[in-house]
PDB file of C-alpha atoms in Angstrom:
ATOM      1  CA  MET A  14       8.024  14.772 -10.921  1.00 68.00           C
ATOM      2  CA  SER A  15       6.932  11.377 -10.132  1.00 91.00           C
ATOM      3  CA  LYS A  16       6.598  11.452  -5.600  1.00 96.00           C
ATOM      4  CA  VAL A  17       6.311   9.275  -3.153  1.00 98.00           C
ATOM      5  CA  ILE A  18       2.787   8.984  -2.002  1.00 97.00           C
ATOM      6  CA  ALA A  19       1.799   8.050   1.840  1.00 97.00           C
ATOM      7  CA  CYS A  20      -2.007   8.019   2.622  1.00 94.00           C
ATOM      8  CA  ILE A  21      -2.856   8.138   6.403  1.00 91.00           C
ATOM      9  CA  ASP A  22      -6.070   7.739   7.389  1.00 82.00           C
ATOM     10  CA  THR A  23      -5.626   7.829  10.908  1.00 75.00           C
ATOM     11  CA  PHE A  24      -2.528   8.196  13.089  1.00 71.00           C
ATOM     12  CA  ASN A  25      -1.252   5.756  15.344  1.00 81.00           C
ATOM     13  CA  HIS A  26       1.627   2.826  14.707  1.00 85.00           C
ATOM     14  CA  MET A  27       0.477   1.255  10.951  1.00 88.00           C
ATOM     15  CA  ALA A  28       1.170   5.238  10.262  1.00 91.00           C
ATOM     16  CA  GLU A  29       3.890   5.342  11.626  1.00 94.00           C
ATOM     17  CA  THR A  30       5.608   2.513   9.364  1.00 95.00           C
ATOM     18  CA  VAL A  31       3.462   3.801   6.824  1.00 96.00           C
ATOM     19  CA  CYS A  32       5.324   7.729   7.204  1.00 97.00           C
ATOM     20  CA  ASP A  33       8.375   5.617   8.005  1.00 97.00           C
ATOM     21  CA  TYR A  34       8.481   3.292   4.840  1.00 98.00           C
ATOM     22  CA  ALA A  35       7.823   6.226   2.548  1.00 98.00           C
ATOM     23  CA  ALA A  36      10.763   8.793   4.068  1.00 98.00           C
ATOM     24  CA  TRP A  37      12.930   4.880   2.831  1.00 98.00           C
ATOM     25  CA  ALA A  38      11.457   5.380  -0.313  1.00 98.00           C
ATOM     26  CA  SER A  39      11.942   8.706  -0.878  1.00 98.00           C
ATOM     27  CA  GLN A  40      14.963   8.946  -0.556  1.00 97.00           C
ATOM     28  CA  LYS A  41      16.022   5.710  -2.429  1.00 97.00           C
ATOM     29  CA  MET A  42      14.360   6.827  -5.137  1.00 96.00           C
ATOM     30  CA  LYS A  43      15.172  10.005  -4.658  1.00 96.00           C
ATOM     31  CA  ALA A  44      11.413  11.421  -4.764  1.00 97.00           C
ATOM     32  CA  PRO A  45       9.598  13.550  -3.785  1.00 97.00           C
ATOM     33  CA  LEU A  46       6.966  13.195  -0.779  1.00 98.00           C
ATOM     34  CA  THR A  47       3.309  14.171  -0.219  1.00 97.00           C
ATOM     35  CA  LEU A  48       0.996  12.916   2.970  1.00 97.00           C
ATOM     36  CA  LEU A  49      -1.848  12.752   1.863  1.00 95.00           C
ATOM     37  CA  HIS A  50      -4.959  12.175   3.932  1.00 93.00           C
ATOM     38  CA  ALA A  51      -8.501  11.536   1.865  1.00 89.00           C
ATOM     39  CA  LEU A  52     -11.593  12.683   3.485  1.00 84.00           C
ATOM     40  CA  GLU A  53     -14.527  10.904   2.522  1.00 75.00           C
ATOM     41  CA  LYS A  54     -18.009  13.126   3.388  1.00 66.00           C
ATOM     42  CA  PRO A  55     -19.328  12.021   6.192  1.00 56.00           C
ATOM     43  CA  ASN A  56     -22.294   9.791   7.437  1.00 51.00           C
ATOM     44  CA  THR A  57     -24.991  12.169   7.720  1.00 45.00           C
ATOM     45  CA  LEU A  58     -27.189  12.203  10.849  1.00 45.00           C
ATOM     46  CA  PRO A  59     -29.863   9.532   9.618  1.00 50.00           C
ATOM     47  CA  ALA A  60     -33.003  10.945   8.609  1.00 50.00           C
ATOM     48  CA  THR A  61     -36.356  12.063  10.626  1.00 51.00           C
ATOM     49  CA  ASN A  62     -39.448  11.697  10.326  1.00 54.00           C
ATOM     50  CA  LEU A  63     -40.663  15.209  11.023  1.00 50.00           C
ATOM     51  CA  SER A  64     -44.223  15.300  10.004  1.00 53.00           C
ATOM     52  CA  GLY A  65     -47.540  15.328  11.759  1.00 54.00           C
ATOM     53  CA  SER A  66     -48.330  16.964  15.373  1.00 53.00           C
ATOM     54  CA  ILE A  67     -44.717  18.833  14.013  1.00 57.00           C
ATOM     55  CA  GLY A  68     -45.852  22.340  13.310  1.00 58.00           C
ATOM     56  CA  LEU A  69     -43.965  23.970  10.929  1.00 61.00           C
ATOM     57  CA  GLY A  70     -41.550  26.102  12.798  1.00 64.00           C
ATOM     58  CA  THR A  71     -40.602  23.863  15.054  1.00 71.00           C
ATOM     59  CA  ARG A  72     -40.108  21.288  12.068  1.00 69.00           C
ATOM     60  CA  GLU A  73     -37.290  24.010   9.908  1.00 77.00           C
ATOM     61  CA  HIS A  74     -35.728  24.616  13.148  1.00 70.00           C
ATOM     62  CA  LEU A  75     -35.307  21.134  13.655  1.00 77.00           C
ATOM     63  CA  LEU A  76     -33.865  20.620  10.082  1.00 77.00           C
ATOM     64  CA  GLU A  77     -31.329  23.957  10.219  1.00 77.00           C
ATOM     65  CA  GLU A  78     -29.956  22.493  13.643  1.00 76.00           C
ATOM     66  CA  LEU A  79     -29.572  18.940  11.710  1.00 77.00           C
ATOM     67  CA  ALA A  80     -27.356  20.366   8.087  1.00 74.00           C
ATOM     68  CA  GLU A  81     -25.244  22.366  11.554  1.00 77.00           C
ATOM     69  CA  LEU A  82     -24.497  19.429  12.866  1.00 78.00           C
ATOM     70  CA  ASP A  83     -23.336  18.519   9.803  1.00 73.00           C
ATOM     71  CA  GLN A  84     -21.717  21.466   8.105  1.00 74.00           C
ATOM     72  CA  GLN A  85     -19.313  21.417  12.475  1.00 76.00           C
ATOM     73  CA  ARG A  86     -18.894  18.044  11.887  1.00 74.00           C
ATOM     74  CA  SER A  87     -17.057  18.477   8.605  1.00 72.00           C
ATOM     75  CA  ARG A  88     -15.319  21.004  10.612  1.00 78.00           C
ATOM     76  CA  LEU A  89     -14.451  18.984  13.308  1.00 76.00           C
ATOM     77  CA  LEU A  90     -12.447  15.693  10.620  1.00 73.00           C
ATOM     78  CA  ARG A  91     -11.134  17.827   8.182  1.00 76.00           C
ATOM     79  CA  GLU A  92      -8.863  20.106  11.779  1.00 85.00           C
ATOM     80  CA  GLN A  93      -8.353  16.331  12.807  1.00 83.00           C
ATOM     81  CA  GLY A  94      -7.044  14.896   9.322  1.00 83.00           C
ATOM     82  CA  ARG A  95      -5.515  18.130   8.829  1.00 89.00           C
ATOM     83  CA  LEU A  96      -3.133  17.216  12.740  1.00 91.00           C
ATOM     84  CA  MET A  97      -2.579  14.079  11.270  1.00 92.00           C
ATOM     85  CA  LEU A  98      -1.168  14.851   8.364  1.00 94.00           C
ATOM     86  CA  GLU A  99       1.037  17.166  10.955  1.00 94.00           C
ATOM     87  CA  GLU A 100       1.659  14.426  13.051  1.00 94.00           C
ATOM     88  CA  ALA A 101       3.430  11.867  10.391  1.00 95.00           C
ATOM     89  CA  GLN A 102       4.994  15.488   8.837  1.00 96.00           C
ATOM     90  CA  GLN A 103       7.098  15.367  12.152  1.00 96.00           C
ATOM     91  CA  ARG A 104       7.759  12.127  11.981  1.00 96.00           C
ATOM     92  CA  VAL A 105       9.062  11.960   8.656  1.00 97.00           C
ATOM     93  CA  LEU A 106      11.451  14.826   9.793  1.00 96.00           C
ATOM     94  CA  GLN A 107      12.663  12.820  12.296  1.00 94.00           C
ATOM     95  CA  GLN A 108      13.555  10.043   9.643  1.00 94.00           C
ATOM     96  CA  GLY A 109      15.799  12.514   7.671  1.00 95.00           C
ATOM     97  CA  ILE A 110      12.788  14.484   5.622  1.00 96.00           C
ATOM     98  CA  SER A 111      13.091  18.268   5.910  1.00 94.00           C
ATOM     99  CA  GLU A 112      10.509  18.614   3.302  1.00 94.00           C
ATOM    100  CA  SER A 113       7.452  17.063   2.449  1.00 96.00           C
ATOM    101  CA  GLU A 114       3.729  17.657   1.329  1.00 96.00           C
ATOM    102  CA  THR A 115       0.873  16.966   3.308  1.00 96.00           C
ATOM    103  CA  LEU A 116      -2.363  16.835   0.814  1.00 94.00           C
ATOM    104  CA  GLN A 117      -5.784  17.676   1.912  1.00 92.00           C
ATOM    105  CA  ARG A 118      -8.688  15.804  -0.616  1.00 90.00           C
ATOM    106  CA  HIS A 119     -12.158  15.842  -0.332  1.00 86.00           C
ATOM    107  CA  GLY A 120     -14.201  12.037  -1.694  1.00 86.00           C
ATOM    108  CA  THR A 121     -13.272   8.536  -1.224  1.00 86.00           C
ATOM    109  CA  LEU A 122      -8.895   7.473  -1.562  1.00 88.00           C
ATOM    110  CA  GLN A 123      -9.346   6.076  -5.453  1.00 87.00           C
ATOM    111  CA  GLU A 124     -10.904   9.238  -6.147  1.00 88.00           C
ATOM    112  CA  SER A 125      -7.764  12.004  -4.776  1.00 90.00           C
ATOM    113  CA  LEU A 126      -6.063   9.222  -5.954  1.00 91.00           C
ATOM    114  CA  THR A 127      -6.870   9.099  -9.297  1.00 89.00           C
ATOM    115  CA  THR A 128      -6.416  12.783  -9.950  1.00 90.00           C
ATOM    116  CA  LEU A 129      -2.877  12.392  -8.747  1.00 92.00           C
ATOM    117  CA  GLU A 130      -2.298  10.444 -10.589  1.00 91.00           C
ATOM    118  CA  ALA A 131       0.295  11.758 -13.045  1.00 92.00           C
ATOM    119  CA  GLU A 132       2.697  12.526 -10.042  1.00 94.00           C
ATOM    120  CA  ILE A 133       2.563   8.675  -7.876  1.00 95.00           C
ATOM    121  CA  GLY A 134       6.093   7.011  -8.021  1.00 96.00           C
ATOM    122  CA  LEU A 135       5.689   5.153  -5.500  1.00 97.00           C
ATOM    123  CA  LEU A 136       2.122   4.866  -3.176  1.00 97.00           C
ATOM    124  CA  VAL A 137       2.583   3.298   0.508  1.00 97.00           C
ATOM    125  CA  MET A 138      -0.284   1.993   2.259  1.00 94.00           C
ATOM    126  CA  GLY A 139      -0.519   0.877   5.665  1.00 92.00           C
ATOM    127  CA  ARG A 140      -2.266  -3.441   4.668  1.00 86.00           C
ATOM    128  CA  GLU A 141      -4.686  -2.497   8.633  1.00 75.00           C
ATOM    129  CA  GLY A 142      -7.674   0.060   8.055  1.00 57.00           C
ATOM    130  CA  CYS A 143      -8.407   2.407  10.478  1.00 47.00           C
ATOM    131  CA  HIS A 144     -10.588   0.008  12.538  1.00 46.00           C
ATOM    132  CA  GLU A 145      -8.201  -2.438  12.955  1.00 47.00           C
ATOM    133  CA  GLN A 146      -5.748  -3.396  15.593  1.00 47.00           C
ATOM    134  CA  PRO A 147      -2.532  -3.928  15.096  1.00 46.00           C
ATOM    135  CA  GLY A 148      -2.123  -8.180  14.699  1.00 46.00           C
ATOM    136  CA  GLN A 149      -5.363  -8.694  13.481  1.00 48.00           C
ATOM    137  CA  GLN A 150      -4.299  -8.803   9.442  1.00 50.00           C
ATOM    138  CA  HIS A 151      -7.401  -7.510   8.478  1.00 55.00           C
ATOM    139  CA  VAL A 152      -7.184  -6.098   5.346  1.00 55.00           C
ATOM    140  CA  GLY A 153      -8.195  -1.903   4.811  1.00 60.00           C
ATOM    141  CA  THR A 154     -11.293  -1.247   3.112  1.00 64.00           C
ATOM    142  CA  HIS A 155      -9.551   0.436   0.235  1.00 75.00           C
ATOM    143  CA  LEU A 156      -6.570  -1.562  -0.708  1.00 82.00           C
ATOM    144  CA  GLU A 157      -7.673  -4.055  -2.586  1.00 75.00           C
ATOM    145  CA  SER A 158     -10.021  -1.983  -4.552  1.00 77.00           C
ATOM    146  CA  VAL A 159      -6.814   0.177  -5.059  1.00 85.00           C
ATOM    147  CA  ILE A 160      -4.222  -2.639  -5.952  1.00 81.00           C
ATOM    148  CA  ARG A 161      -6.519  -3.358  -8.461  1.00 77.00           C
ATOM    149  CA  THR A 162      -7.252  -0.401 -10.435  1.00 80.00           C
ATOM    150  CA  LEU A 163      -4.161   1.417  -9.792  1.00 84.00           C
ATOM    151  CA  HIS A 164      -1.509   1.014 -12.421  1.00 85.00           C
ATOM    152  CA  HIS A 165       1.089   2.574 -10.132  1.00 91.00           C
ATOM    153  CA  PRO A 166       3.700   0.523  -7.778  1.00 94.00           C
ATOM    154  CA  ILE A 167       1.947   0.066  -4.290  1.00 94.00           C
ATOM    155  CA  LEU A 168       4.284  -0.657  -0.662  1.00 96.00           C
ATOM    156  CA  VAL A 169       1.772  -2.662   0.996  1.00 94.00           C
ATOM    157  CA  THR A 170       3.706  -2.326   5.246  1.00 94.00           C
ATOM    158  CA  VAL A 171       3.302  -4.382   7.495  1.00 91.00           C
ATOM    159  CA  GLY A 172       4.214  -4.201  11.380  1.00 88.00           C
ATOM    160  CA  ASP A 173       7.215  -2.858  12.383  1.00 93.00           C
ATOM    161  CA  PHE A 174       9.652  -0.653  10.270  1.00 96.00           C
ATOM    162  CA  VAL A 175      12.494  -2.550   8.873  1.00 94.00           C
ATOM    163  CA  PRO A 176      14.552  -1.640   6.507  1.00 95.00           C
ATOM    164  CA  PRO A 177      14.695  -4.361   3.958  1.00 96.00           C
ATOM    165  CA  LYS A 178      18.063  -6.490   4.234  1.00 97.00           C
ATOM    166  CA  ARG A 179      16.947  -8.767   1.480  1.00 97.00           C
ATOM    167  CA  PHE A 180      13.807  -9.021  -0.963  1.00 97.00           C
ATOM    168  CA  MET A 181      12.798 -11.297  -3.060  1.00 96.00           C
ATOM    169  CA  VAL A 182      10.383 -11.506  -6.345  1.00 93.00           C
ATOM    170  CA  ALA A 183       8.105 -14.604  -6.580  1.00 87.00           C
ATOM    171  CA  TYR A 184       8.701 -14.787 -10.506  1.00 90.00           C
ATOM    172  CA  ASP A 185       6.826 -17.558 -12.691  1.00 86.00           C
ATOM    173  CA  ALA A 186       9.096 -16.692 -16.662  1.00 86.00           C
ATOM    174  CA  SER A 187       5.970 -15.202 -17.546  1.00 84.00           C
ATOM    175  CA  GLN A 188       6.213 -11.206 -19.729  1.00 86.00           C
ATOM    176  CA  THR A 189       4.475 -10.580 -16.294  1.00 82.00           C
ATOM    177  CA  SER A 190       7.007 -11.483 -14.379  1.00 86.00           C
ATOM    178  CA  ARG A 191      10.006 -10.091 -17.128  1.00 90.00           C
ATOM    179  CA  SER A 192       8.802  -6.513 -17.902  1.00 91.00           C
ATOM    180  CA  ILE A 193       8.855  -6.277 -12.983  1.00 91.00           C
ATOM    181  CA  LEU A 194      12.487  -7.488 -12.838  1.00 94.00           C
ATOM    182  CA  GLU A 195      13.068  -4.783 -15.725  1.00 94.00           C
ATOM    183  CA  ARG A 196      11.272  -2.235 -13.374  1.00 93.00           C
ATOM    184  CA  ILE A 197      13.552  -3.351 -10.663  1.00 95.00           C
ATOM    185  CA  ALA A 198      15.854  -2.696 -12.698  1.00 94.00           C
ATOM    186  CA  ALA A 199      15.783   0.577 -13.795  1.00 92.00           C
ATOM    187  CA  SER A 200      14.215   2.064 -10.755  1.00 94.00           C
ATOM    188  CA  PRO A 201      16.861   3.495  -7.139  1.00 96.00           C
ATOM    189  CA  LEU A 202      14.034   1.631  -4.737  1.00 97.00           C
ATOM    190  CA  LEU A 203      16.276  -2.252  -4.609  1.00 97.00           C
ATOM    191  CA  ARG A 204      19.139  -1.462  -5.638  1.00 95.00           C
ATOM    192  CA  GLY A 205      22.401  -2.087  -3.624  1.00 95.00           C
ATOM    193  CA  ILE A 206      19.585  -5.170  -1.404  1.00 97.00           C
ATOM    194  CA  PRO A 207      20.406  -8.186  -2.642  1.00 97.00           C
ATOM    195  CA  CYS A 208      16.975 -10.930  -4.368  1.00 97.00           C
ATOM    196  CA  THR A 209      15.563 -13.829  -4.273  1.00 97.00           C
ATOM    197  CA  LEU A 210      14.306 -15.009  -7.419  1.00 96.00           C
ATOM    198  CA  LEU A 211      11.500 -17.535  -5.946  1.00 94.00           C
ATOM    199  CA  LEU A 212       9.927 -20.045  -9.328  1.00 93.00           C
ATOM    200  CA  ILE A 213       7.504 -22.190  -7.814  1.00 89.00           C
ATOM    201  CA  GLY A 214       7.246 -25.819 -10.111  1.00 89.00           C
ATOM    202  CA  ALA A 215       9.816 -28.112 -10.716  1.00 89.00           C
ATOM    203  CA  ASN A 216      13.356 -28.291 -10.574  1.00 89.00           C
ATOM    204  CA  THR A 217      14.215 -29.640 -14.159  1.00 90.00           C
ATOM    205  CA  GLU A 218      16.766 -27.261 -16.374  1.00 92.00           C
ATOM    206  CA  ILE A 219      14.003 -26.017 -17.897  1.00 91.00           C
ATOM    207  CA  GLU A 220      13.081 -23.967 -14.820  1.00 91.00           C
ATOM    208  CA  GLN A 221      16.529 -23.151 -13.742  1.00 93.00           C
ATOM    209  CA  SER A 222      17.659 -21.983 -17.177  1.00 94.00           C
ATOM    210  CA  LEU A 223      14.697 -19.421 -16.919  1.00 92.00           C
ATOM    211  CA  LEU A 224      15.642 -18.930 -14.078  1.00 93.00           C
ATOM    212  CA  ASP A 225      19.615 -17.775 -14.465  1.00 94.00           C
ATOM    213  CA  GLU A 226      18.706 -15.956 -17.466  1.00 94.00           C
ATOM    214  CA  ALA A 227      16.573 -14.144 -14.631  1.00 94.00           C
ATOM    215  CA  ALA A 228      18.612 -13.482 -12.854  1.00 95.00           C
ATOM    216  CA  ALA A 229      21.169 -12.549 -15.405  1.00 95.00           C
ATOM    217  CA  GLN A 230      18.956  -9.471 -15.947  1.00 92.00           C
ATOM    218  CA  LEU A 231      19.543  -8.223 -12.729  1.00 95.00           C
ATOM    219  CA  ALA A 232      23.212  -9.033 -11.611  1.00 95.00           C
ATOM    220  CA  ALA A 233      23.570  -6.765 -15.281  1.00 94.00           C
ATOM    221  CA  GLN A 234      22.780  -4.214 -13.445  1.00 93.00           C
ATOM    222  CA  GLY A 235      24.849  -4.693  -9.850  1.00 94.00           C
ATOM    223  CA  PHE A 236      22.233  -6.773  -8.272  1.00 96.00           C
ATOM    224  CA  GLU A 237      23.311  -9.160  -5.638  1.00 96.00           C
ATOM    225  CA  VAL A 238      21.073 -12.359  -6.700  1.00 96.00           C
ATOM    226  CA  ASN A 239      20.535 -16.135  -5.608  1.00 95.00           C
ATOM    227  CA  CYS A 240      17.742 -18.422  -7.262  1.00 95.00           C
ATOM    228  CA  GLU A 241      15.641 -21.307  -5.788  1.00 94.00           C
ATOM    229  CA  ILE A 242      13.086 -23.134  -7.155  1.00 94.00           C
ATOM    230  CA  ARG A 243      10.429 -25.360  -4.872  1.00 93.00           C
ATOM    231  CA  ALA A 244       7.860 -27.416  -5.796  1.00 92.00           C
ATOM    232  CA  GLY A 245       4.485 -27.547  -3.527  1.00 89.00           C
ATOM    233  CA  GLU A 246       1.890 -25.183  -3.131  1.00 84.00           C
ATOM    234  CA  VAL A 247       2.381 -21.284  -3.888  1.00 81.00           C
ATOM    235  CA  ALA A 248       1.194 -19.227  -0.637  1.00 78.00           C
ATOM    236  CA  PRO A 249       3.070 -22.113   1.709  1.00 83.00           C
ATOM    237  CA  CYS A 250       6.385 -21.781  -0.341  1.00 87.00           C
ATOM    238  CA  ILE A 251       6.029 -19.155  -0.721  1.00 87.00           C
ATOM    239  CA  GLN A 252       5.438 -17.723   3.227  1.00 88.00           C
ATOM    240  CA  GLN A 253       8.275 -20.346   3.703  1.00 92.00           C
ATOM    241  CA  ALA A 254      11.046 -19.174   1.713  1.00 94.00           C
ATOM    242  CA  ILE A 255      10.460 -15.657   3.490  1.00 93.00           C
ATOM    243  CA  SER A 256      10.601 -17.732   6.725  1.00 94.00           C
ATOM    244  CA  ASP A 257      14.255 -19.393   5.710  1.00 96.00           C
ATOM    245  CA  LEU A 258      16.075 -16.512   3.767  1.00 95.00           C
ATOM    246  CA  SER A 259      15.138 -14.219   6.244  1.00 95.00           C
ATOM    247  CA  VAL A 260      13.231 -11.451   3.127  1.00 96.00           C
ATOM    248  CA  ASP A 261      12.252  -8.850   4.419  1.00 95.00           C
ATOM    249  CA  LEU A 262      10.443  -7.705   1.392  1.00 96.00           C
ATOM    250  CA  LEU A 263       8.716  -9.637  -0.928  1.00 93.00           C
ATOM    251  CA  VAL A 264       7.610  -8.605  -4.960  1.00 92.00           C
ATOM    252  CA  MET A 265       5.263  -9.319  -6.851  1.00 85.00           C
ATOM    253  CA  GLY A 266       2.936  -9.140 -10.119  1.00 78.00           C
ATOM    254  CA  ALA A 267      -0.781  -7.837  -9.368  1.00 70.00           C
ATOM    255  CA  TYR A 268      -1.891 -10.320 -12.319  1.00 51.00           C
ATOM    256  CA  GLY A 269       0.045 -12.832 -13.883  1.00 43.00           C
ATOM    257  CA  HIS A 270      -0.472 -15.619 -16.609  1.00 41.00           C
ATOM    258  CA  SER A 271       0.127 -18.808 -13.923  1.00 48.00           C
ATOM    259  CA  ARG A 272      -0.019 -20.948 -10.525  1.00 49.00           C
ATOM    260  CA  ILE A 273       0.964 -16.969  -8.945  1.00 51.00           C
ATOM    261  CA  ARG A 274      -1.165 -14.877 -10.876  1.00 48.00           C
ATOM    262  CA  GLN A 275      -4.428 -17.697  -9.517  1.00 47.00           C
ATOM    263  CA  PHE A 276      -3.054 -17.532  -6.588  1.00 46.00           C
ATOM    264  CA  LEU A 277      -3.292 -14.442  -6.419  1.00 47.00           C
ATOM    265  CA  VAL A 278      -6.806 -13.101  -8.256  1.00 45.00           C
ATOM    266  CA  GLY A 279     -10.040 -12.811  -5.938  1.00 43.00           C
ATOM    267  CA  SER A 280     -10.208 -13.389  -2.637  1.00 43.00           C
ATOM    268  CA  THR A 281      -7.185 -15.143  -2.103  1.00 41.00           C
ATOM    269  CA  THR A 282      -5.064 -11.502  -3.227  1.00 51.00           C
ATOM    270  CA  THR A 283      -6.701 -10.518   0.430  1.00 61.00           C
ATOM    271  CA  LYS A 284      -5.539 -14.458   1.611  1.00 65.00           C
ATOM    272  CA  LEU A 285      -2.232 -13.524   0.849  1.00 68.00           C
ATOM    273  CA  LEU A 286      -1.683  -9.824   2.555  1.00 75.00           C
ATOM    274  CA  GLN A 287      -3.966 -11.193   5.480  1.00 76.00           C
ATOM    275  CA  LYS A 288      -0.969 -13.747   6.027  1.00 81.00           C
ATOM    276  CA  SER A 289       2.251 -12.240   5.123  1.00 86.00           C
ATOM    277  CA  GLN A 290       4.038 -11.410   7.666  1.00 90.00           C
ATOM    278  CA  ILE A 291       6.827  -8.748   5.683  1.00 94.00           C
ATOM    279  CA  PRO A 292       5.465  -5.857   3.182  1.00 95.00           C
ATOM    280  CA  LEU A 293       4.873  -6.282  -0.532  1.00 93.00           C
ATOM    281  CA  LEU A 294       5.755  -4.563  -3.268  1.00 94.00           C
ATOM    282  CA  ILE A 295       2.952  -4.811  -5.481  1.00 90.00           C
ATOM    283  CA  LEU A 296       3.552  -3.932  -8.990  1.00 87.00           C
ATOM    284  CA  ARG A 297       1.478  -4.227 -12.258  1.00 74.00           C
TER     285      ARG A 297
END
């Protein structure tokens, strides 16, 4: 059964937000929740030149001490991760998740997610990594690479948890966008939440027809839909529409075949994530 997997790399306010959105998604999808901590190999102590006047017995003793320090550090990191997962489990319990799984894996986050790929229904990650402070709008070290490599929906959390009351789809009428609508319609995650379809381009009969067709696709599944056409640069149009319409969640494809694709591919992906003040649901 597909799971909601929440990535926890430290336990602070950002991790609390990840837990809250993961608990919300788990309840909406009626899917099991797994709290994941990837225990990456720590940086070993710097290599030390023990040659020269130090005797052989002393060198061996120092090397043994260095190895023991590395082992102690690894044990401490494992214990720290275990405690973080316990705190995360208590957090989701407060949000109504009576049963959740905690999982600590050795290796990079990408390696851990690859081994779990068959189980992932939705991945929840914070925008900032463990070394950033809230409000700095930095993108975590692993986030962009995970978006590029993982073929599953990724919910990127930002700021405080706010149950979405309206979501917006950046729609460009490409095959990717049509596929996104199909996935939205088939999933219980956003069901019951009003939707805005935003198309960036000229307000012509053709563009309006494309939007009407897309809206009918969601409306047939019970979604309340309204359409917006705005002309201009992609990023400012998206941000302004979010503000004007009080949107709580932005849904986008990681890659497309239009101006939105040009906006997303490359370093501009990071720019979008940096600027967004609301969570993003990234679909491949």
